[in-house]
Amino acid sequence: MPDPADLANERVDHRFKALPPDADGLTVGELSAQRRNLFTGGYTTPVLALSAESVEHNLRLLETYAERHGLAFAPHGKTSMAPQLFDRQLAHGAWGITAAMPHQARVYRAHGIARIFLANEVVDAAALRWLAAELDADPDFRVICYVDSVRGAELMDEALRAAGAGRPLDVVVELAAGTTGRTGVRTEAECAAVADAVAASPTLRLVGVAGYEGTMPGADADRVREWLHRLVGLAADFDKAGRFDPAVGEIVVSAGGSEWFDAVADVFEGIPELSLPVLKLLRSGAYVSHDDGQYREKTPFNRIPEEGALQPAFRLWSQVVSRPTAGQAFTNAGKRDAAHDLHLPEAQVVRDGRTGEIRAAEGITVTGLSDQHAWLRTEPGAAVEVGDWVGMGLSHPCTSFDKWQLIPLVEADGTVVDHIRTFF
């Protein structure tokens, strides 16, 4: 496997937007070591920055939360697709990293991730051949994969047999979060049928149950908890029926996105004693950067403020390039630079183009995005002119990270201390 430190040896050039033109030819590590200032060190606008302090705060908070509630933690890596952040999540106690797609798992393996929770049913024969080869090549590698249909189990078995898999693939039956939710088995009886299909396959091994409450239509605290109790009950029923081979060592029960992990913690605390130890696996991923929209509004920490608060770590800086009227301004960041699938960016601060002073973006609202422009409405008295930098908050994390291949990690005084490489 490549050393994750090799990321620092990648050369800076035109492939990475916003990096200083005079840094071409330097390695990422060399540029980071120069500790340039984001505003005066040659970075071009628009530029997405991650707050070094907020990222560290968020990593520590979820580590502490998981420990306090007896949860293992496999944060969803599709949020950032950034191995440097994976390393830090693992250093802060993560059990492993969650993936949604086989290509994400390939990125993880290329950077040495030893435990992957693949939260999707994989029926692609080529991907299953790759998984079988990875498992056979590395006895320390563990992957757990969803299964949510009898046909899926059959396809997985066929592909793994054809690949000559030497180790069984660990699977968890996915219980759908509601009858009209996204993926997953709808009823307990159907779950049992899927578990029977797994038991009939020598290439699959049932290790637990899982699901994702985040896509439940009309989700509220009562409905989410009701579903979580069903999930726990399914694990207990499977155990009572002797569906878990003692050789698996532990029973996996997994749920938890970034909106309901408090409910997961509460319900999982009441998991009854089973025949094997239980791995209570939380999978929230957006926490690492948090945001200024979707998760600011819906984070469980709003309900449990005594447990702490996440900090939004993203700020997109762009420059005012047009001030055509007293009520309008345009900056040079648009849909190619900013997440816009859930909320428009939020103008937060202005850095004066003449003095460098940073002030609140009073009277300035982002009303729309073009491909390369943000449309700003400016109220009477709003102090903004061509050349000023406007710092914007973003929502949501997954579609913020994926627009940038190399993201400056910036301290509060503007010093760039690292650059985070993404692999979308």
CSV table of C-alpha atoms in Angstrom, one decimal:
chain,number,residue,atom,x,y,z
A,1,MET,CA,0.0,0.0,0.0
A,2,PRO,CA,1.2,3.6,-0.7
A,3,ASP,CA,2.3,5.5,2.3
A,4,PRO,CA,-0.3,8.2,3.1
A,5,ALA,CA,2.6,10.6,3.5
A,6,ASP,CA,3.1,10.3,-0.3
A,7,LEU,CA,0.3,12.8,-0.6
A,8,ALA,CA,2.7,15.5,0.5
A,9,ASN,CA,5.0,14.6,-2.4
A,10,GLU,CA,2.4,15.4,-5.1
A,11,ARG,CA,3.5,18.4,-7.3
A,12,VAL,CA,1.5,21.6,-7.3
A,13,ASP,CA,0.4,22.8,-10.7
A,14,HIS,CA,-2.6,24.0,-12.8
A,15,ARG,CA,-4.7,20.9,-11.8
A,16,PHE,CA,-5.5,22.5,-8.4
A,17,LYS,CA,-7.5,25.6,-8.5
A,18,ALA,CA,-6.8,28.6,-6.2
A,19,LEU,CA,-3.2,27.5,-5.3
A,20,PRO,CA,-0.5,30.2,-5.8
A,21,PRO,CA,0.7,30.3,-9.4
A,22,ASP,CA,4.3,30.9,-8.1
A,23,ALA,CA,4.0,27.5,-6.2
A,24,ASP,CA,4.0,25.5,-9.4
A,25,GLY,CA,6.6,22.7,-9.1
A,26,LEU,CA,6.7,22.7,-5.3
A,27,THR,CA,5.4,19.6,-3.6
A,28,VAL,CA,2.3,19.9,-1.5
A,29,GLY,CA,4.4,19.3,1.5
A,30,GLU,CA,6.9,22.1,0.5
A,31,LEU,CA,4.0,24.5,0.0
A,32,SER,CA,2.5,23.7,3.3
A,33,ALA,CA,5.8,24.1,5.1
A,34,GLN,CA,6.0,27.7,3.8
A,35,ARG,CA,3.0,28.5,6.0
A,36,ARG,CA,1.8,31.2,3.6
A,37,ASN,CA,-1.1,33.5,4.4
A,38,LEU,CA,-4.3,32.6,2.6
A,39,PHE,CA,-5.0,36.3,1.8
A,40,THR,CA,-1.5,37.6,1.0
A,41,GLY,CA,0.4,34.5,0.1
A,42,GLY,CA,-0.6,34.3,-3.6
A,43,TYR,CA,-3.7,32.1,-3.4
A,44,THR,CA,-6.2,33.1,-6.1
A,45,THR,CA,-9.9,33.5,-5.6
A,46,PRO,CA,-12.3,31.8,-5.3
A,47,VAL,CA,-10.6,29.6,-2.6
A,48,LEU,CA,-12.2,27.1,-0.2
A,49,ALA,CA,-10.6,27.0,3.2
A,50,LEU,CA,-11.0,24.6,6.1
A,51,SER,CA,-10.5,25.9,9.6
A,52,ALA,CA,-7.7,24.0,11.3
A,53,GLU,CA,-9.1,24.8,14.8
A,54,SER,CA,-12.7,23.8,13.9
A,55,VAL,CA,-11.7,20.5,12.3
A,56,GLU,CA,-9.7,19.5,15.4
A,57,HIS,CA,-12.5,20.6,17.7
A,58,ASN,CA,-15.0,18.5,15.8
A,59,LEU,CA,-12.7,15.4,15.7
A,60,ARG,CA,-12.3,15.6,19.5
A,61,LEU,CA,-16.0,16.2,20.1
A,62,LEU,CA,-17.2,13.1,18.3
A,63,GLU,CA,-14.4,11.0,19.7
A,64,THR,CA,-15.5,12.0,23.2
A,65,TYR,CA,-19.2,11.5,22.4
A,66,ALA,CA,-18.7,8.0,21.1
A,67,GLU,CA,-16.6,7.0,24.1
A,68,ARG,CA,-19.1,8.5,26.5
A,69,HIS,CA,-21.9,6.5,25.0
A,70,GLY,CA,-20.1,3.2,24.4
A,71,LEU,CA,-20.2,3.5,20.6
A,72,ALA,CA,-17.7,2.3,18.1
A,73,PHE,CA,-17.4,4.8,15.2
A,74,ALA,CA,-16.9,4.3,11.5
A,75,PRO,CA,-17.4,7.8,10.1
A,76,HIS,CA,-18.7,8.0,6.5
A,77,GLY,CA,-15.7,8.8,4.3
A,78,LYS,CA,-17.8,9.7,1.3
A,79,THR,CA,-18.3,13.1,3.0
A,80,SER,CA,-14.7,14.2,2.4
A,81,MET,CA,-12.9,11.4,0.5
A,82,ALA,CA,-9.8,12.8,2.1
A,83,PRO,CA,-7.3,10.2,3.4
A,84,GLN,CA,-5.6,12.8,5.6
A,85,LEU,CA,-8.8,13.3,7.4
A,86,PHE,CA,-9.4,9.6,7.6
A,87,ASP,CA,-6.0,9.3,9.3
A,88,ARG,CA,-7.0,11.9,11.8
A,89,GLN,CA,-10.4,10.3,12.4
A,90,LEU,CA,-8.7,6.9,13.1
A,91,ALA,CA,-6.2,8.7,15.4
A,92,HIS,CA,-9.3,10.0,17.3
A,93,GLY,CA,-10.6,6.6,17.9
A,94,ALA,CA,-12.5,5.6,14.8
A,95,TRP,CA,-13.0,1.8,14.4
A,96,GLY,CA,-12.8,2.1,10.6
A,97,ILE,CA,-14.2,4.2,7.7
A,98,THR,CA,-17.6,3.8,6.0
A,99,ALA,CA,-17.9,3.7,2.2
A,100,ALA,CA,-21.0,3.9,0.0
A,101,MET,CA,-19.5,2.6,-3.3
A,102,PRO,CA,-16.7,0.1,-4.3
A,103,HIS,CA,-14.6,2.8,-5.8
A,104,GLN,CA,-14.6,4.7,-2.5
A,105,ALA,CA,-13.4,1.5,-0.8
A,106,ARG,CA,-10.6,1.3,-3.4
A,107,VAL,CA,-9.5,4.7,-2.4
A,108,TYR,CA,-9.5,3.7,1.2
A,109,ARG,CA,-7.5,0.6,0.5
A,110,ALA,CA,-5.0,2.5,-1.6
A,111,HIS,CA,-4.3,4.5,1.5
A,112,GLY,CA,-4.1,1.6,3.9
A,113,ILE,CA,-7.5,1.7,5.6
A,114,ALA,CA,-7.8,-1.7,7.4
A,115,ARG,CA,-11.5,-1.7,8.3
A,116,ILE,CA,-14.2,-0.7,5.9
A,117,PHE,CA,-18.0,-0.7,6.4
A,118,LEU,CA,-19.6,-0.7,3.0
A,119,ALA,CA,-23.0,0.7,3.5
A,120,ASN,CA,-24.6,-0.6,0.3
A,121,GLU,CA,-25.4,-3.9,-1.3
A,122,VAL,CA,-22.7,-4.7,-3.9
A,123,VAL,CA,-23.8,-6.8,-6.8
A,124,ASP,CA,-21.2,-5.7,-9.3
A,125,ALA,CA,-19.1,-8.9,-10.1
A,126,ALA,CA,-16.0,-6.9,-10.9
A,127,ALA,CA,-16.2,-5.1,-7.6
A,128,LEU,CA,-16.8,-8.3,-5.7
A,129,ARG,CA,-13.7,-9.9,-7.5
A,130,TRP,CA,-11.7,-7.0,-6.2
A,131,LEU,CA,-13.0,-7.3,-2.7
A,132,ALA,CA,-12.3,-11.1,-2.7
A,133,ALA,CA,-8.7,-10.4,-3.9
A,134,GLU,CA,-8.2,-7.8,-1.2
A,135,LEU,CA,-9.5,-10.1,1.5
A,136,ASP,CA,-7.3,-13.0,0.3
A,137,ALA,CA,-4.2,-10.8,0.1
A,138,ASP,CA,-4.4,-9.3,3.5
A,139,PRO,CA,-5.6,-11.3,6.5
A,140,ASP,CA,-5.8,-8.2,8.6
A,141,PHE,CA,-8.2,-6.5,6.2
A,142,ARG,CA,-11.9,-6.5,7.3
A,143,VAL,CA,-14.8,-5.3,5.2
A,144,ILE,CA,-18.5,-5.5,6.2
A,145,CYS,CA,-21.1,-5.1,3.5
A,146,TYR,CA,-24.8,-4.6,3.3
A,147,VAL,CA,-27.2,-7.2,1.9
A,148,ASP,CA,-30.8,-6.3,1.4
A,149,SER,CA,-32.3,-8.9,-0.9
A,150,VAL,CA,-32.3,-12.7,-1.6
A,151,ARG,CA,-31.3,-11.9,-5.2
A,152,GLY,CA,-28.5,-9.7,-4.0
A,153,ALA,CA,-27.1,-12.5,-1.8
A,154,GLU,CA,-27.3,-14.9,-4.8
A,155,LEU,CA,-25.4,-12.5,-7.0
A,156,MET,CA,-22.8,-11.9,-4.4
A,157,ASP,CA,-22.3,-15.6,-3.9
A,158,GLU,CA,-22.1,-16.3,-7.6
A,159,ALA,CA,-19.4,-13.6,-8.1
A,160,LEU,CA,-17.4,-14.6,-5.1
A,161,ARG,CA,-17.5,-18.3,-6.1
A,162,ALA,CA,-16.3,-17.4,-9.6
A,163,ALA,CA,-13.5,-15.3,-8.0
A,164,GLY,CA,-12.4,-18.3,-6.0
A,165,ALA,CA,-12.8,-16.3,-2.8
A,166,GLY,CA,-10.8,-17.8,0.0
A,167,ARG,CA,-12.4,-15.8,2.8
A,168,PRO,CA,-16.1,-15.2,3.3
A,169,LEU,CA,-17.5,-11.7,2.9
A,170,ASP,CA,-19.0,-10.4,6.2
A,171,VAL,CA,-22.5,-9.0,5.6
A,172,VAL,CA,-25.2,-7.3,7.6
A,173,VAL,CA,-28.9,-7.4,6.7
A,174,GLU,CA,-30.1,-3.9,6.0
A,175,LEU,CA,-33.4,-3.0,7.6
A,176,ALA,CA,-35.2,-0.2,5.7
A,177,ALA,CA,-36.0,2.9,7.6
A,178,GLY,CA,-39.8,2.8,6.9
A,179,THR,CA,-41.9,1.2,4.2
A,180,THR,CA,-41.2,4.1,1.8
A,181,GLY,CA,-37.6,4.7,2.7
A,182,ARG,CA,-34.6,4.2,0.5
A,183,THR,CA,-32.9,0.8,0.4
A,184,GLY,CA,-33.2,-2.0,2.8
A,185,VAL,CA,-35.5,-4.9,3.6
A,186,ARG,CA,-39.0,-3.8,4.5
A,187,THR,CA,-40.2,-6.4,6.9
A,188,GLU,CA,-38.7,-8.7,9.5
A,189,ALA,CA,-40.0,-11.8,7.7
A,190,GLU,CA,-38.2,-10.6,4.5
A,191,CYS,CA,-35.1,-10.0,6.6
A,192,ALA,CA,-35.2,-13.6,7.8
A,193,ALA,CA,-35.4,-14.8,4.2
A,194,VAL,CA,-32.3,-12.7,3.3
A,195,ALA,CA,-30.5,-14.2,6.3
A,196,ASP,CA,-31.5,-17.7,5.1
A,197,ALA,CA,-30.0,-16.9,1.7
A,198,VAL,CA,-26.8,-15.7,3.4
A,199,ALA,CA,-26.7,-18.9,5.4
A,200,ALA,CA,-26.9,-21.0,2.3
A,201,SER,CA,-23.9,-19.3,0.8
A,202,PRO,CA,-20.4,-20.5,1.7
A,203,THR,CA,-18.9,-17.2,0.5
A,204,LEU,CA,-21.0,-15.0,2.8
A,205,ARG,CA,-21.1,-14.7,6.6
A,206,LEU,CA,-23.8,-13.0,8.6
A,207,VAL,CA,-22.3,-10.7,11.3
A,208,GLY,CA,-25.2,-8.4,12.1
A,209,VAL,CA,-27.9,-5.9,11.1
A,210,ALA,CA,-27.7,-2.3,10.0
A,211,GLY,CA,-29.6,0.6,8.4
A,212,TYR,CA,-29.7,4.3,7.9
A,213,GLU,CA,-32.4,6.4,9.4
A,214,GLY,CA,-31.5,9.6,7.6
A,215,THR,CA,-33.7,9.0,4.6
A,216,MET,CA,-36.8,8.0,6.5
A,217,PRO,CA,-39.7,10.0,5.1
A,218,GLY,CA,-41.2,12.3,7.8
A,219,ALA,CA,-38.5,11.4,10.3
A,220,ASP,CA,-39.0,12.7,13.8
A,221,ALA,CA,-37.6,11.5,17.2
A,222,ASP,CA,-40.4,9.1,17.9
A,223,ARG,CA,-40.3,7.4,14.4
A,224,VAL,CA,-36.5,7.2,14.4
A,225,ARG,CA,-36.5,5.6,17.8
A,226,GLU,CA,-39.3,3.2,16.8
A,227,TRP,CA,-37.2,2.1,13.8
A,228,LEU,CA,-34.0,1.8,15.9
A,229,HIS,CA,-35.9,-0.5,18.4
A,230,ARG,CA,-36.9,-2.6,15.4
A,231,LEU,CA,-33.3,-2.8,14.3
A,232,VAL,CA,-32.2,-3.9,17.8
A,233,GLY,CA,-35.1,-6.4,17.9
A,234,LEU,CA,-34.0,-7.9,14.6
A,235,ALA,CA,-30.5,-8.5,15.9
A,236,ALA,CA,-31.9,-10.1,19.0
A,237,ASP,CA,-34.3,-12.3,17.0
A,238,PHE,CA,-31.4,-13.4,14.7
A,239,ASP,CA,-29.3,-14.2,17.7
A,240,LYS,CA,-32.1,-16.2,19.4
A,241,ALA,CA,-32.5,-18.2,16.2
A,242,GLY,CA,-28.8,-19.1,16.2
A,243,ARG,CA,-28.1,-17.2,13.0
A,244,PHE,CA,-24.7,-15.9,14.2
A,245,ASP,CA,-21.8,-18.3,14.1
A,246,PRO,CA,-19.8,-17.9,17.4
A,247,ALA,CA,-16.7,-17.7,15.2
A,248,VAL,CA,-17.7,-14.1,14.1
A,249,GLY,CA,-16.7,-13.0,17.6
A,250,GLU,CA,-19.1,-10.1,17.8
A,251,ILE,CA,-22.5,-9.0,16.5
A,252,VAL,CA,-22.6,-5.8,14.6
A,253,VAL,CA,-25.5,-3.4,15.0
A,254,SER,CA,-25.0,-0.2,13.0
A,255,ALA,CA,-27.0,3.0,12.3
A,256,GLY,CA,-26.5,6.7,12.6
A,257,GLY,CA,-26.1,9.5,10.2
A,258,SER,CA,-25.4,13.1,11.3
A,259,GLU,CA,-28.9,14.1,12.2
A,260,TRP,CA,-30.0,11.4,14.7
A,261,PHE,CA,-27.0,10.0,16.4
A,262,ASP,CA,-28.4,11.0,19.8
A,263,ALA,CA,-31.3,8.7,19.2
A,264,VAL,CA,-28.9,5.9,18.2
A,265,ALA,CA,-26.9,6.4,21.4
A,266,ASP,CA,-30.0,6.3,23.5
A,267,VAL,CA,-31.5,3.1,21.9
A,268,PHE,CA,-28.2,1.3,21.5
A,269,GLU,CA,-27.6,1.8,25.2
A,270,GLY,CA,-30.5,-0.6,25.8
A,271,ILE,CA,-29.4,-3.4,23.5
A,272,PRO,CA,-30.0,-6.6,25.5
A,273,GLU,CA,-27.3,-9.1,26.3
A,274,LEU,CA,-26.8,-11.3,23.3
A,275,SER,CA,-24.8,-14.5,22.8
A,276,LEU,CA,-21.7,-12.5,21.7
A,277,PRO,CA,-20.4,-9.0,22.4
A,278,VAL,CA,-22.1,-6.3,20.4
A,279,LEU,CA,-20.3,-3.8,18.2
A,280,LYS,CA,-22.5,-0.7,18.3
A,281,LEU,CA,-21.3,1.1,15.2
A,282,LEU,CA,-22.2,4.7,14.5
A,283,ARG,CA,-21.4,6.1,11.0
A,284,SER,CA,-21.9,9.9,11.1
A,285,GLY,CA,-19.6,11.6,8.6
A,286,ALA,CA,-20.6,15.3,8.2
A,287,TYR,CA,-19.3,16.2,11.6
A,288,VAL,CA,-15.7,16.6,10.5
A,289,SER,CA,-16.4,19.9,8.7
A,290,HIS,CA,-20.0,20.5,9.9
A,291,ASP,CA,-21.7,23.3,8.0
A,292,ASP,CA,-23.6,26.5,8.0
A,293,GLY,CA,-27.0,25.2,6.8
A,294,GLN,CA,-28.3,21.6,6.8
A,295,TYR,CA,-26.3,20.3,9.8
A,296,ARG,CA,-26.3,23.6,11.7
A,297,GLU,CA,-30.1,23.3,11.7
A,298,LYS,CA,-30.3,19.5,12.3
A,299,THR,CA,-27.3,18.4,14.4
A,300,PRO,CA,-28.3,16.4,17.4
A,301,PHE,CA,-26.2,18.7,19.5
A,302,ASN,CA,-29.0,21.3,19.2
A,303,ARG,CA,-31.1,18.8,21.3
A,304,ILE,CA,-28.3,17.9,23.7
A,305,PRO,CA,-26.3,21.2,24.1
A,306,GLU,CA,-24.8,19.9,27.4
A,307,GLU,CA,-22.7,17.4,25.3
A,308,GLY,CA,-21.0,20.2,23.2
A,309,ALA,CA,-21.4,21.8,19.9
A,310,LEU,CA,-19.8,21.3,16.5
A,311,GLN,CA,-18.2,24.2,14.6
A,312,PRO,CA,-18.6,24.9,10.9
A,313,ALA,CA,-15.2,24.5,9.4
A,314,PHE,CA,-15.7,25.6,5.8
A,315,ARG,CA,-15.4,29.1,4.4
A,316,LEU,CA,-15.4,29.9,0.7
A,317,TRP,CA,-13.6,33.1,-0.1
A,318,SER,CA,-14.3,35.0,-3.3
A,319,GLN,CA,-13.8,38.5,-4.5
A,320,VAL,CA,-16.3,41.1,-5.6
A,321,VAL,CA,-15.7,41.5,-9.4
A,322,SER,CA,-18.7,43.7,-10.2
A,323,ARG,CA,-20.7,46.3,-8.3
A,324,PRO,CA,-23.1,47.4,-11.0
A,325,THR,CA,-25.8,49.0,-8.8
A,326,ALA,CA,-26.3,50.1,-5.2
A,327,GLY,CA,-28.3,47.0,-4.6
A,328,GLN,CA,-26.2,44.4,-6.4
A,329,ALA,CA,-22.7,42.9,-6.3
A,330,PHE,CA,-21.2,39.8,-7.9
A,331,THR,CA,-18.3,37.7,-6.7
A,332,ASN,CA,-16.3,35.2,-8.7
A,333,ALA,CA,-17.5,32.0,-6.9
A,334,GLY,CA,-20.4,30.0,-8.4
A,335,LYS,CA,-21.8,26.6,-8.8
A,336,ARG,CA,-18.5,25.1,-9.7
A,337,ASP,CA,-17.1,26.2,-6.4
A,338,ALA,CA,-19.9,26.2,-3.8
A,339,ALA,CA,-22.3,23.5,-2.6
A,340,HIS,CA,-25.9,24.6,-3.6
A,341,ASP,CA,-27.9,21.4,-3.6
A,342,LEU,CA,-29.6,22.2,-0.2
A,343,HIS,CA,-28.9,25.8,0.6
A,344,LEU,CA,-27.2,28.8,-1.1
A,345,PRO,CA,-24.0,30.0,0.5
A,346,GLU,CA,-24.3,32.4,3.3
A,347,ALA,CA,-22.3,35.7,3.2
A,348,GLN,CA,-20.7,35.9,6.6
A,349,VAL,CA,-17.7,38.3,6.5
A,350,VAL,CA,-16.0,40.8,4.2
A,351,ARG,CA,-12.3,41.3,4.0
A,352,ASP,CA,-11.6,44.9,3.0
A,353,GLY,CA,-9.6,44.9,-0.3
A,354,ARG,CA,-7.9,48.1,0.8
A,355,THR,CA,-7.0,47.5,4.4
A,356,GLY,CA,-7.3,43.8,5.0
A,357,GLU,CA,-9.7,44.4,7.8
A,358,ILE,CA,-12.4,41.7,8.3
A,359,ARG,CA,-15.9,42.7,9.3
A,360,ALA,CA,-19.3,41.2,9.4
A,361,ALA,CA,-21.1,40.9,6.1
A,362,GLU,CA,-24.0,43.1,7.2
A,363,GLY,CA,-26.7,43.7,4.7
A,364,ILE,CA,-25.3,41.2,2.2
A,365,THR,CA,-27.2,38.2,1.0
A,366,VAL,CA,-26.4,35.6,-1.6
A,367,THR,CA,-29.5,35.3,-3.8
A,368,GLY,CA,-28.3,33.0,-6.5
A,369,LEU,CA,-25.4,31.3,-8.2
A,370,SER,CA,-24.3,31.1,-11.8
A,371,ASP,CA,-21.6,28.7,-12.9
A,372,GLN,CA,-18.9,31.2,-11.9
A,373,HIS,CA,-20.6,34.0,-10.1
A,374,ALA,CA,-22.5,34.5,-6.9
A,375,TRP,CA,-25.3,37.0,-7.0
A,376,LEU,CA,-25.4,39.3,-3.9
A,377,ARG,CA,-28.2,41.6,-2.8
A,378,THR,CA,-26.8,44.5,-0.9
A,379,GLU,CA,-29.0,46.6,1.4
A,380,PRO,CA,-28.6,50.4,1.7
A,381,GLY,CA,-25.4,51.1,3.6
A,382,ALA,CA,-23.8,47.7,2.9
A,383,ALA,CA,-20.1,48.4,2.7
A,384,VAL,CA,-18.7,46.3,-0.2
A,385,GLU,CA,-16.7,47.3,-3.3
A,386,VAL,CA,-14.9,45.6,-6.1
A,387,GLY,CA,-11.8,43.9,-4.8
A,388,ASP,CA,-13.2,43.0,-1.4
A,389,TRP,CA,-13.1,39.4,-0.4
A,390,VAL,CA,-16.4,37.9,0.8
A,391,GLY,CA,-16.2,34.9,3.1
A,392,MET,CA,-19.2,32.5,2.8
A,393,GLY,CA,-20.5,29.6,4.8
A,394,LEU,CA,-21.6,26.5,2.9
A,395,SER,CA,-24.1,23.7,3.1
A,396,HIS,CA,-23.8,20.7,2.9
A,397,PRO,CA,-20.4,19.1,3.5
A,398,CYS,CA,-20.5,16.2,0.9
A,399,THR,CA,-21.1,18.6,-2.0
A,400,SER,CA,-18.6,21.1,-0.7
A,401,PHE,CA,-15.6,18.7,-0.5
A,402,ASP,CA,-16.3,17.2,-3.9
A,403,LYS,CA,-15.7,20.4,-5.8
A,404,TRP,CA,-12.1,20.8,-4.6
A,405,GLN,CA,-9.2,18.5,-5.1
A,406,LEU,CA,-6.8,20.4,-2.7
A,407,ILE,CA,-8.2,22.4,0.2
A,408,PRO,CA,-6.0,24.8,2.3
A,409,LEU,CA,-6.2,24.0,6.0
A,410,VAL,CA,-6.1,27.4,7.6
A,411,GLU,CA,-5.5,28.7,11.1
A,412,ALA,CA,-7.5,31.6,12.5
A,413,ASP,CA,-4.8,34.2,11.6
A,414,GLY,CA,-4.9,33.0,7.9
A,415,THR,CA,-1.8,30.8,8.1
A,416,VAL,CA,-2.1,27.8,5.7
A,417,VAL,CA,-0.7,24.8,7.6
A,418,ASP,CA,-1.6,22.0,5.3
A,419,HIS,CA,-3.5,21.1,2.1
A,420,ILE,CA,-6.2,18.4,2.2
A,421,ARG,CA,-6.3,16.2,-0.9
A,422,THR,CA,-9.7,14.7,-1.9
A,423,PHE,CA,-10.3,11.8,-4.2
A,424,PHE,CA,-13.8,12.0,-5.8
